Amino acid sequence: MEVNQMKKRIAIVLLAFLLVISSLVPAVSAEKPQLITIASGWVAGTYYPLSGIISRIVYKFLPGVRLTVESSGASVANCKLIAQELTDFALVQNDVAHYAYNGVAPTFEEPVKNIRGVVSFYPEPVHILVRKDSGIKSVAQLKGKRVAVGPLGSGTEVNTKNILGIYGITFDDIRAEHISAEEAGGFLKEGRVDAAFFTGGLGMPAVAEPCLVADMDLVEIPDDVFDKLKAKHPFYAQVVIPGGLYYDIEDRQSVTVLAQMVAHEGIPAKLVYDLLTVIFDEKGLEQIANGLPRVASYITLESALDGMAIPLHPGAELYYIEKGILK
């Protein structure tokens, strides 16, 4: 154990030395910035606007680097992009990151061993939205109903399967619609589905918009169901979606996962270190607060490693050691 700890300390010291040396090397050309990408999610979700803000932070405060935001199918799809190194960074749910790294079937047939953790951002509650005139008060009542379950390969689809499974319901027992969050809201308004699952930050537009134009409600997940869910899938936590957030809907108890940024292991340590530096700088946090104030309230150094169930990227590890978050 002591030998392993010594090796780890030596590796960290060497990495820190390389970061210092690389910072002394002049940029090859100010006209040719380093281009990197981040896979986000649906345009109507939270990943996409948060990624856009991070891109602006990079543009303003990280000279010589440009971050391009790519809309995607969200968590599962993003992990697969990381596996193929088709993106540099990605936003994913912490449960999906764990499934990816460990190759948990059927979602991942092979482990995504090159995925590395960078930072945990904010809780992502599962919203189960229904029309009030549907009479649906419990997940148990979804059997035989038309339900939007999230796009194929999304974290929402995984969460939907997990929750339905506690009630003994599979996709064969419902009329599943694999559609985006934005489409699901439209389908609910038009009465084309009876319920829709959304996993995303509190106040997500895809949930708020249908509540503005039609009478909606959120289905609760009670304590006994949560206990069974957590016993089987330990990444879930309880959360209360506050009343008034979605107009006249009162407090509703649900479950949540965490939104995290990940990278593939081939990304230079200095780039990851520098990215975290500008995000957690006062000016970076101010940018997030201006664009997504509710999300920004959760982003702190103290919570940056909450729910992190995959190995950290070396650049992130060094950053958190320097900040006293890791020992």
mmCIF file of N, CA and C in Angstrom, residues 109-162:
data_model
loop_
_atom_site.group_PDB
_atom_site.id
_atom_site.type_symbol
_atom_site.label_atom_id
_atom_site.label_comp_id
_atom_site.label_asym_id
_atom_site.label_seq_id
_atom_site.Cartn_x
_atom_site.Cartn_y
_atom_site.Cartn_z
ATOM 1 N N GLU A 109 -22.117 -3.024 -24.165
ATOM 2 C CA GLU A 109 -21.652 -4.397 -24.368
ATOM 3 C C GLU A 109 -20.177 -4.543 -24.015
ATOM 4 N N GLU A 110 -19.426 -3.445 -24.159
ATOM 5 C CA GLU A 110 -18.000 -3.445 -23.838
ATOM 6 C C GLU A 110 -17.702 -2.293 -22.879
ATOM 7 N N PRO A 111 -16.781 -2.482 -21.932
ATOM 8 C CA PRO A 111 -16.417 -1.383 -21.029
ATOM 9 C C PRO A 111 -15.789 -0.215 -21.789
ATOM 10 N N VAL A 112 -16.126 0.991 -21.379
ATOM 11 C CA VAL A 112 -15.504 2.193 -21.948
ATOM 12 C C VAL A 112 -14.358 2.566 -21.010
ATOM 13 N N LYS A 113 -13.231 1.915 -21.180
ATOM 14 C CA LYS A 113 -12.128 2.049 -20.229
ATOM 15 C C LYS A 113 -11.332 3.338 -20.397
ATOM 16 N N ASN A 114 -11.593 4.092 -21.470
ATOM 17 C CA ASN A 114 -10.841 5.339 -21.659
ATOM 18 C C ASN A 114 -11.590 6.558 -21.124
ATOM 19 N N ILE A 115 -12.738 6.352 -20.470
ATOM 20 C CA ILE A 115 -13.505 7.478 -19.943
ATOM 21 C C ILE A 115 -12.931 7.896 -18.589
ATOM 22 N N ARG A 116 -12.798 9.207 -18.389
ATOM 23 C CA ARG A 116 -12.226 9.730 -17.152
ATOM 24 C C ARG A 116 -13.091 10.878 -16.617
ATOM 25 N N GLY A 117 -13.211 10.941 -15.304
ATOM 26 C CA GLY A 117 -14.017 11.971 -14.669
ATOM 27 C C GLY A 117 -13.296 13.307 -14.613
ATOM 28 N N VAL A 118 -14.067 14.390 -14.746
ATOM 29 C CA VAL A 118 -13.508 15.742 -14.663
ATOM 30 C C VAL A 118 -14.160 16.530 -13.525
ATOM 31 N N VAL A 119 -15.501 16.594 -13.502
ATOM 32 C CA VAL A 119 -16.178 17.374 -12.463
ATOM 33 C C VAL A 119 -17.654 16.988 -12.407
ATOM 34 N N SER A 120 -18.221 17.012 -11.197
ATOM 35 C CA SER A 120 -19.669 16.873 -11.018
ATOM 36 C C SER A 120 -20.268 18.271 -10.933
ATOM 37 N N PHE A 121 -21.361 18.488 -11.666
ATOM 38 C CA PHE A 121 -21.939 19.823 -11.730
ATOM 39 C C PHE A 121 -23.176 20.015 -10.844
ATOM 40 N N TYR A 122 -24.236 19.259 -11.086
ATOM 41 C CA TYR A 122 -25.503 19.557 -10.414
ATOM 42 C C TYR A 122 -26.404 18.322 -10.427
ATOM 43 N N PRO A 123 -27.409 18.285 -9.532
ATOM 44 C CA PRO A 123 -28.349 17.160 -9.537
ATOM 45 C C PRO A 123 -29.272 17.220 -10.746
ATOM 46 N N GLU A 124 -29.646 16.047 -11.234
ATOM 47 C CA GLU A 124 -30.567 15.940 -12.366
ATOM 48 C C GLU A 124 -31.773 15.093 -11.954
ATOM 49 N N PRO A 125 -32.789 15.723 -11.414
ATOM 50 C CA PRO A 125 -33.964 14.958 -11.002
ATOM 51 C C PRO A 125 -34.684 14.316 -12.189
ATOM 52 N N VAL A 126 -35.306 13.191 -11.907
ATOM 53 C CA VAL A 126 -36.189 12.565 -12.887
ATOM 54 C C VAL A 126 -37.565 13.211 -12.740
ATOM 55 N N HIS A 127 -38.045 13.818 -13.822
ATOM 56 C CA HIS A 127 -39.375 14.425 -13.854
ATOM 57 C C HIS A 127 -40.307 13.463 -14.593
ATOM 58 N N ILE A 128 -41.400 13.082 -13.957
ATOM 59 C CA ILE A 128 -42.411 12.251 -14.618
ATOM 60 C C ILE A 128 -43.644 13.131 -14.792
ATOM 61 N N LEU A 129 -43.778 13.699 -15.971
ATOM 62 C CA LEU A 129 -44.806 14.702 -16.238
ATOM 63 C C LEU A 129 -46.031 14.057 -16.883
ATOM 64 N N VAL A 130 -47.206 14.407 -16.364
ATOM 65 C CA VAL A 130 -48.464 13.877 -16.903
ATOM 66 C C VAL A 130 -49.468 15.014 -17.058
ATOM 67 N N ARG A 131 -50.426 14.806 -17.930
ATOM 68 C CA ARG A 131 -51.555 15.730 -18.019
ATOM 69 C C ARG A 131 -52.470 15.483 -16.823
ATOM 70 N N LYS A 132 -52.966 16.552 -16.220
ATOM 71 C CA LYS A 132 -53.843 16.386 -15.063
ATOM 72 C C LYS A 132 -55.103 15.603 -15.414
ATOM 73 N N ASP A 133 -55.587 15.782 -16.640
ATOM 74 C CA ASP A 133 -56.820 15.084 -17.013
ATOM 75 C C ASP A 133 -56.604 13.601 -17.293
ATOM 76 N N SER A 134 -55.339 13.134 -17.203
ATOM 77 C CA SER A 134 -55.068 11.704 -17.402
ATOM 78 C C SER A 134 -55.458 10.882 -16.180
ATOM 79 N N GLY A 135 -55.509 11.538 -15.010
ATOM 80 C CA GLY A 135 -55.828 10.832 -13.778
ATOM 81 C C GLY A 135 -54.686 9.996 -13.233
ATOM 82 N N ILE A 136 -53.505 10.098 -13.845
ATOM 83 C CA ILE A 136 -52.352 9.291 -13.419
ATOM 84 C C ILE A 136 -51.724 9.914 -12.175
ATOM 85 N N LYS A 137 -51.659 9.138 -11.091
ATOM 86 C CA LYS A 137 -51.079 9.602 -9.832
ATOM 87 C C LYS A 137 -49.878 8.767 -9.403
ATOM 88 N N SER A 138 -49.679 7.615 -10.047
ATOM 89 C CA SER A 138 -48.604 6.701 -9.657
ATOM 90 C C SER A 138 -47.974 6.093 -10.900
ATOM 91 N N VAL A 139 -46.688 5.754 -10.785
ATOM 92 C CA VAL A 139 -46.000 5.080 -11.887
ATOM 93 C C VAL A 139 -46.693 3.756 -12.211
ATOM 94 N N ALA A 140 -47.282 3.130 -11.209
ATOM 95 C CA ALA A 140 -47.970 1.853 -11.429
ATOM 96 C C ALA A 140 -49.087 1.980 -12.460
ATOM 97 N N GLN A 141 -49.639 3.183 -12.600
ATOM 98 C CA GLN A 141 -50.743 3.407 -13.538
ATOM 99 C C GLN A 141 -50.279 3.591 -14.981
ATOM 100 N N LEU A 142 -48.967 3.563 -15.214
ATOM 101 C CA LEU A 142 -48.460 3.770 -16.571
ATOM 102 C C LEU A 142 -48.577 2.517 -17.438
ATOM 103 N N LYS A 143 -48.851 1.389 -16.838
ATOM 104 C CA LYS A 143 -48.974 0.151 -17.612
ATOM 105 C C LYS A 143 -50.084 0.308 -18.652
ATOM 106 N N GLY A 144 -49.737 0.019 -19.907
ATOM 107 C CA GLY A 144 -50.693 0.133 -21.000
ATOM 108 C C GLY A 144 -50.841 1.535 -21.560
ATOM 109 N N LYS A 145 -50.134 2.514 -20.973
ATOM 110 C CA LYS A 145 -50.252 3.905 -21.411
ATOM 111 C C LYS A 145 -49.197 4.251 -22.457
ATOM 112 N N ARG A 146 -49.427 5.392 -23.102
ATOM 113 C CA ARG A 146 -48.453 5.941 -24.052
ATOM 114 C C ARG A 146 -47.460 6.793 -23.260
ATOM 115 N N VAL A 147 -46.190 6.409 -23.284
ATOM 116 C CA VAL A 147 -45.195 7.059 -22.429
ATOM 117 C C VAL A 147 -43.961 7.445 -23.246
ATOM 118 N N ALA A 148 -43.564 8.716 -23.151
ATOM 119 C CA ALA A 148 -42.305 9.162 -23.751
ATOM 120 C C ALA A 148 -41.182 8.783 -22.792
ATOM 121 N N VAL A 149 -40.251 7.953 -23.263
ATOM 122 C CA VAL A 149 -39.239 7.359 -22.383
ATOM 123 C C VAL A 149 -37.836 7.899 -22.632
ATOM 124 N N GLY A 150 -37.722 8.928 -23.487
ATOM 125 C CA GLY A 150 -36.410 9.467 -23.827
ATOM 126 C C GLY A 150 -35.881 8.845 -25.104
ATOM 127 N N PRO A 151 -34.944 9.516 -25.769
ATOM 128 C CA PRO A 151 -34.364 8.976 -26.999
ATOM 129 C C PRO A 151 -33.594 7.685 -26.736
ATOM 130 N N LEU A 152 -33.484 6.855 -27.749
ATOM 131 C CA LEU A 152 -32.641 5.668 -27.644
ATOM 132 C C LEU A 152 -31.218 6.094 -27.293
ATOM 133 N N GLY A 153 -30.627 5.428 -26.328
ATOM 134 C CA GLY A 153 -29.255 5.743 -25.958
ATOM 135 C C GLY A 153 -29.115 6.942 -25.047
ATOM 136 N N SER A 154 -30.208 7.370 -24.423
ATOM 137 C CA SER A 154 -30.129 8.522 -23.521
ATOM 138 C C SER A 154 -30.148 8.063 -22.068
ATOM 139 N N GLY A 155 -29.658 8.941 -21.178
ATOM 140 C CA GLY A 155 -29.739 8.647 -19.755
ATOM 141 C C GLY A 155 -31.178 8.570 -19.287
ATOM 142 N N THR A 156 -32.048 9.384 -19.895
ATOM 143 C CA THR A 156 -33.469 9.357 -19.539
ATOM 144 C C THR A 156 -34.055 7.971 -19.778
ATOM 145 N N GLU A 157 -33.693 7.355 -20.895
ATOM 146 C CA GLU A 157 -34.193 6.009 -21.183
ATOM 147 C C GLU A 157 -33.743 5.025 -20.104
ATOM 148 N N VAL A 158 -32.480 5.145 -19.673
ATOM 149 C CA VAL A 158 -31.963 4.266 -18.617
ATOM 150 C C VAL A 158 -32.740 4.472 -17.320
ATOM 151 N N ASN A 159 -32.951 5.745 -16.934
ATOM 152 C CA ASN A 159 -33.689 6.040 -15.705
ATOM 153 C C ASN A 159 -35.123 5.523 -15.776
ATOM 154 N N THR A 160 -35.744 5.685 -16.940
ATOM 155 C CA THR A 160 -37.115 5.210 -17.117
ATOM 156 C C THR A 160 -37.195 3.705 -16.902
ATOM 157 N N LYS A 161 -36.267 2.964 -17.502
ATOM 158 C CA LYS A 161 -36.246 1.505 -17.331
ATOM 159 C C LYS A 161 -36.048 1.134 -15.865
ATOM 160 N N ASN A 162 -35.131 1.837 -15.192
ATOM 161 C CA ASN A 162 -34.851 1.531 -13.792
ATOM 162 C C ASN A 162 -36.086 1.719 -12.916
#
